[in-house]
Tab-separated table of C-alpha atoms in Angstrom:
chain	number	residue	atom	x	y	z
Z	1	MET	CA	-12.745	34.569	29.187
Z	2	PHE	CA	-13.502	32.640	25.967
Z	3	HIS	CA	-10.726	30.231	26.890
Z	4	SER	CA	-12.537	29.395	30.161
Z	5	ALA	CA	-15.740	28.670	28.255
Z	6	THR	CA	-13.821	26.235	26.065
Z	7	MET	CA	-12.503	24.492	29.175
Z	8	ILE	CA	-16.009	24.146	30.618
Z	9	VAL	CA	-17.176	22.342	27.491
Z	10	ARG	CA	-14.365	19.798	27.889
Z	11	ALA	CA	-14.958	19.344	31.625
Z	12	PRO	CA	-16.510	16.057	32.771
Z	13	GLN	CA	-20.295	16.046	33.099
Z	14	ALA	CA	-20.129	16.135	36.916
Z	15	ASP	CA	-17.852	19.186	36.792
Z	16	GLN	CA	-20.163	20.926	34.324
Z	17	ARG	CA	-23.111	20.364	36.663
Z	18	ALA	CA	-21.126	21.648	39.662
Z	19	ILE	CA	-20.011	24.717	37.721
Z	20	ALA	CA	-23.571	25.402	36.544
Z	21	ASP	CA	-24.883	25.046	40.119
Z	22	LEU	CA	-22.230	27.394	41.485
Z	23	LEU	CA	-22.939	30.008	38.818
Z	24	GLU	CA	-26.718	29.755	39.279
Z	25	GLU	CA	-26.276	30.254	43.019
Z	26	ALA	CA	-23.942	33.207	42.374
Z	27	LEU	CA	-26.572	34.855	40.171
Z	28	ARG	CA	-29.240	34.300	42.824
Z	29	LEU	CA	-27.028	35.823	45.521
Z	30	PHE	CA	-25.520	38.641	43.482
Z	31	ASP	CA	-27.838	41.421	44.695
Z	32	THR	CA	-28.105	40.268	48.302
Z	33	ASP	CA	-24.743	38.721	49.224
Z	34	ARG	CA	-21.966	39.652	46.826
Z	35	GLY	CA	-19.300	38.063	49.017
Z	36	MET	CA	-20.984	34.684	48.784
Z	37	ALA	CA	-21.669	35.172	45.066
Z	38	ARG	CA	-17.984	35.912	44.525
Z	39	ARG	CA	-16.950	32.793	46.436
Z	40	ASN	CA	-19.254	30.663	44.262
Z	41	ILE	CA	-17.715	32.157	41.122
Z	42	GLU	CA	-14.221	31.523	42.505
Z	43	ASP	CA	-15.175	27.916	43.287
Z	44	ALA	CA	-16.442	27.471	39.710
Z	45	ARG	CA	-13.195	28.958	38.376
Z	46	ALA	CA	-11.192	26.544	40.545
Z	47	ILE	CA	-13.062	23.597	39.014
Z	48	VAL	CA	-12.389	24.885	35.501
Z	49	ARG	CA	-8.694	25.391	36.234
Z	50	GLY	CA	-8.420	22.043	37.977
Z	51	ASP	CA	-7.112	23.695	41.146
Z	52	GLU	CA	-6.551	21.348	44.040
Z	53	ASP	CA	-9.304	21.847	46.566
Z	54	ASP	CA	-9.341	20.265	49.995
Z	55	GLY	CA	-12.899	21.454	50.620
Z	56	ARG	CA	-11.850	24.552	52.518
Z	57	ALA	CA	-12.002	28.104	51.304
Z	58	ARG	CA	-8.832	30.092	51.048
Z	59	ASN	CA	-7.702	33.022	53.157
Z	60	GLY	CA	-9.594	32.017	56.284
Z	61	LEU	CA	-13.061	32.089	54.709
Z	62	LEU	CA	-15.646	29.348	54.718
Z	63	ALA	CA	-16.302	27.467	51.502
Z	64	GLY	CA	-19.700	27.956	49.930
Z	65	TRP	CA	-20.907	24.521	50.972
Z	66	GLN	CA	-19.850	25.238	54.561
Z	67	VAL	CA	-21.825	28.485	54.676
Z	68	GLN	CA	-24.898	26.816	53.211
Z	69	ARG	CA	-24.679	23.847	55.563
Z	70	ALA	CA	-24.109	26.084	58.620
Z	71	GLU	CA	-26.995	28.398	57.710
Z	72	ALA	CA	-29.321	25.432	57.131
Z	73	PHE	CA	-28.318	23.862	60.448
Z	74	ILE	CA	-28.887	27.162	62.265
Z	75	ALA	CA	-32.295	27.649	60.636
Z	76	ASP	CA	-33.340	24.100	61.529
Z	77	HIS	CA	-32.235	24.420	65.172
Z	78	LEU	CA	-33.281	27.949	66.166
Z	79	ASP	CA	-35.339	26.517	69.013
Z	80	THR	CA	-32.192	25.098	70.662
Z	81	ARG	CA	-29.095	26.591	72.287
Z	82	LEU	CA	-27.072	26.420	69.050
Z	83	ARG	CA	-23.611	26.161	70.489
Z	84	ILE	CA	-20.883	27.106	68.071
Z	85	ALA	CA	-19.220	23.711	68.553
Z	86	SER	CA	-22.302	21.961	67.144
Z	87	VAL	CA	-22.356	24.082	64.004
Z	88	ALA	CA	-18.575	23.793	63.589
Z	89	ARG	CA	-18.880	20.005	63.760
Z	90	VAL	CA	-21.472	20.082	60.949
Z	91	VAL	CA	-18.926	21.763	58.645
Z	92	ASN	CA	-15.933	19.729	59.858
Z	93	LEU	CA	-14.061	22.576	61.561
Z	94	SER	CA	-12.868	23.341	65.056
Z	95	PRO	CA	-15.049	25.833	66.948
Z	96	SER	CA	-12.303	28.480	67.089
Z	97	TYR	CA	-11.500	28.239	63.365
Z	98	PHE	CA	-15.197	28.217	62.483
Z	99	SER	CA	-15.818	31.294	64.622
Z	100	ARG	CA	-13.059	33.303	62.909
Z	101	ALA	CA	-13.933	32.048	59.423
Z	102	PHE	CA	-17.657	32.680	59.931
Z	103	LYS	CA	-17.035	36.281	60.914
Z	104	ALA	CA	-14.625	36.786	58.005
Z	105	THR	CA	-17.110	35.246	55.569
Z	106	LYS	CA	-20.395	36.768	56.758
Z	107	GLY	CA	-19.033	40.026	58.156
Z	108	ILE	CA	-20.676	39.549	61.558
Z	109	PRO	CA	-19.910	37.285	64.504
Z	110	TYR	CA	-21.680	33.934	64.735
Z	111	SER	CA	-23.645	34.989	67.815
Z	112	ASP	CA	-24.975	38.112	66.066
Z	113	PHE	CA	-26.007	36.029	63.056
Z	114	VAL	CA	-27.898	33.564	65.248
Z	115	LEU	CA	-29.595	36.377	67.160
Z	116	ALA	CA	-30.645	38.016	63.866
Z	117	ALA	CA	-32.101	34.685	62.713
Z	118	ARG	CA	-33.994	34.363	66.009
Z	119	ILE	CA	-35.406	37.892	65.652
Z	120	ALA	CA	-36.430	37.195	62.045
Z	121	LEU	CA	-38.208	34.010	63.170
Z	122	ALA	CA	-39.909	35.916	65.987
Z	123	LYS	CA	-41.161	38.504	63.468
Z	124	ARG	CA	-42.579	35.785	61.226
Z	125	LEU	CA	-44.310	34.087	64.153
Z	126	LEU	CA	-45.645	37.383	65.511
Z	127	LEU	CA	-47.188	38.175	62.134
Z	128	ALA	CA	-48.441	34.752	61.108
Z	129	THR	CA	-49.780	33.408	64.395
Z	130	ASP	CA	-51.627	34.400	67.540
Z	131	THR	CA	-49.144	32.431	69.598
Z	132	PRO	CA	-48.391	34.073	72.951
Z	133	ILE	CA	-45.102	35.964	73.039
Z	134	ALA	CA	-43.776	33.737	75.820
Z	135	GLN	CA	-44.268	30.690	73.562
Z	136	ILE	CA	-42.679	32.482	70.597
Z	137	ALA	CA	-39.646	33.193	72.755
Z	138	LEU	CA	-39.219	29.467	73.401
Z	139	GLN	CA	-39.761	28.597	69.715
Z	140	CYS	CA	-36.967	31.066	68.879
Z	141	GLY	CA	-34.557	29.456	71.338
Z	142	LEU	CA	-34.697	32.295	73.849
Z	143	ALA	CA	-34.991	31.785	77.602
Z	144	ASP	CA	-38.348	33.478	78.158
Z	145	GLN	CA	-40.610	36.376	77.173
Z	146	SER	CA	-38.393	38.857	78.980
Z	147	HIS	CA	-35.363	37.711	77.005
Z	148	LEU	CA	-37.265	38.038	73.701
Z	149	THR	CA	-38.578	41.469	74.683
Z	150	ARG	CA	-35.080	42.673	75.562
Z	151	VAL	CA	-33.317	41.456	72.400
Z	152	PHE	CA	-36.239	42.302	70.125
Z	153	GLY	CA	-36.447	45.831	71.523
Z	154	ARG	CA	-32.701	46.312	71.106
Z	155	SER	CA	-32.840	45.098	67.517
Z	156	VAL	CA	-36.131	46.518	66.245
Z	157	GLY	CA	-36.591	49.505	68.532
Z	158	ILE	CA	-39.906	48.489	70.081
Z	159	PRO	CA	-41.107	45.488	72.111
Z	160	PRO	CA	-42.610	42.503	70.277
Z	161	ARG	CA	-46.171	43.125	71.503
Z	162	ALA	CA	-46.142	46.711	70.230
Z	163	TRP	CA	-44.542	45.585	66.964
Z	164	ARG	CA	-47.230	42.930	66.497
Z	165	CYS	CA	-49.998	45.447	67.203
Z	166	ARG	CA	-48.591	47.991	64.760
Z	167	ARG	CA	-48.124	45.366	62.055
Z	168	SER	CA	-51.561	43.826	62.516
Z	169	ALA	CA	-53.101	47.319	62.460
Z	170	GLY	CA	-51.279	47.890	59.156
Z	171	SER	CA	-49.487	51.039	60.234
Z	172	VAL	CA	-47.724	52.898	57.464
Z	173	GLY	CA	-44.389	53.261	59.221
Z	174	ASP	CA	-43.834	49.595	59.944
Z	175	ASP	CA	-40.261	48.460	60.296
Z	176	LEU	CA	-40.499	45.294	58.226
Z	177	SER	CA	-40.176	47.451	55.134
Z	178	ARG	CA	-36.923	48.797	56.538
Z	179	PRO	CA	-34.394	46.047	57.161
Z	180	SER	CA	-32.900	46.176	60.630
Z	181	ARG	CA	-29.228	45.535	61.276
Z	182	GLU	CA	-29.989	41.904	61.916
Z	183	ASP	CA	-31.968	41.359	58.689
Z	184	ALA	CA	-28.776	41.754	56.665
């Protein structure tokens, strides 16, 4: 371990900054996403060792930058259809490879991840605004109010209107304090 620290000191300034960024991100993610934290640490180790890196993660996983870029793209485009081919293009992969690597990296299929992000956005909008549920459905990239009600109910256990009423009434047993499957 001490040997690695010696190598970091001798690394070029750009490498030191990249290593520091990767380790900072790993610390931030450690309690919430250990898989991603581990990948950041492995990427930092690869820089220290001088491993050849073609920008792709090993063993069928996405590289850290690919996960971050994909997640950012998804978050920025939740109001659209979000086809897997579009996200794959953003990270320079084929749709089929991206689909397999995304599931291996995140532990859930791409479509489930996107749906969880849509539900999380719907929850934020339900709490923070008085926007009609039909409009929230469109802002979350869902077809209509019925579609939002169906997927929200499946995920959270109650329809969005009831969830909004319970949350705005400040009920003790609200489900935002308990993460749903999709919040992970």
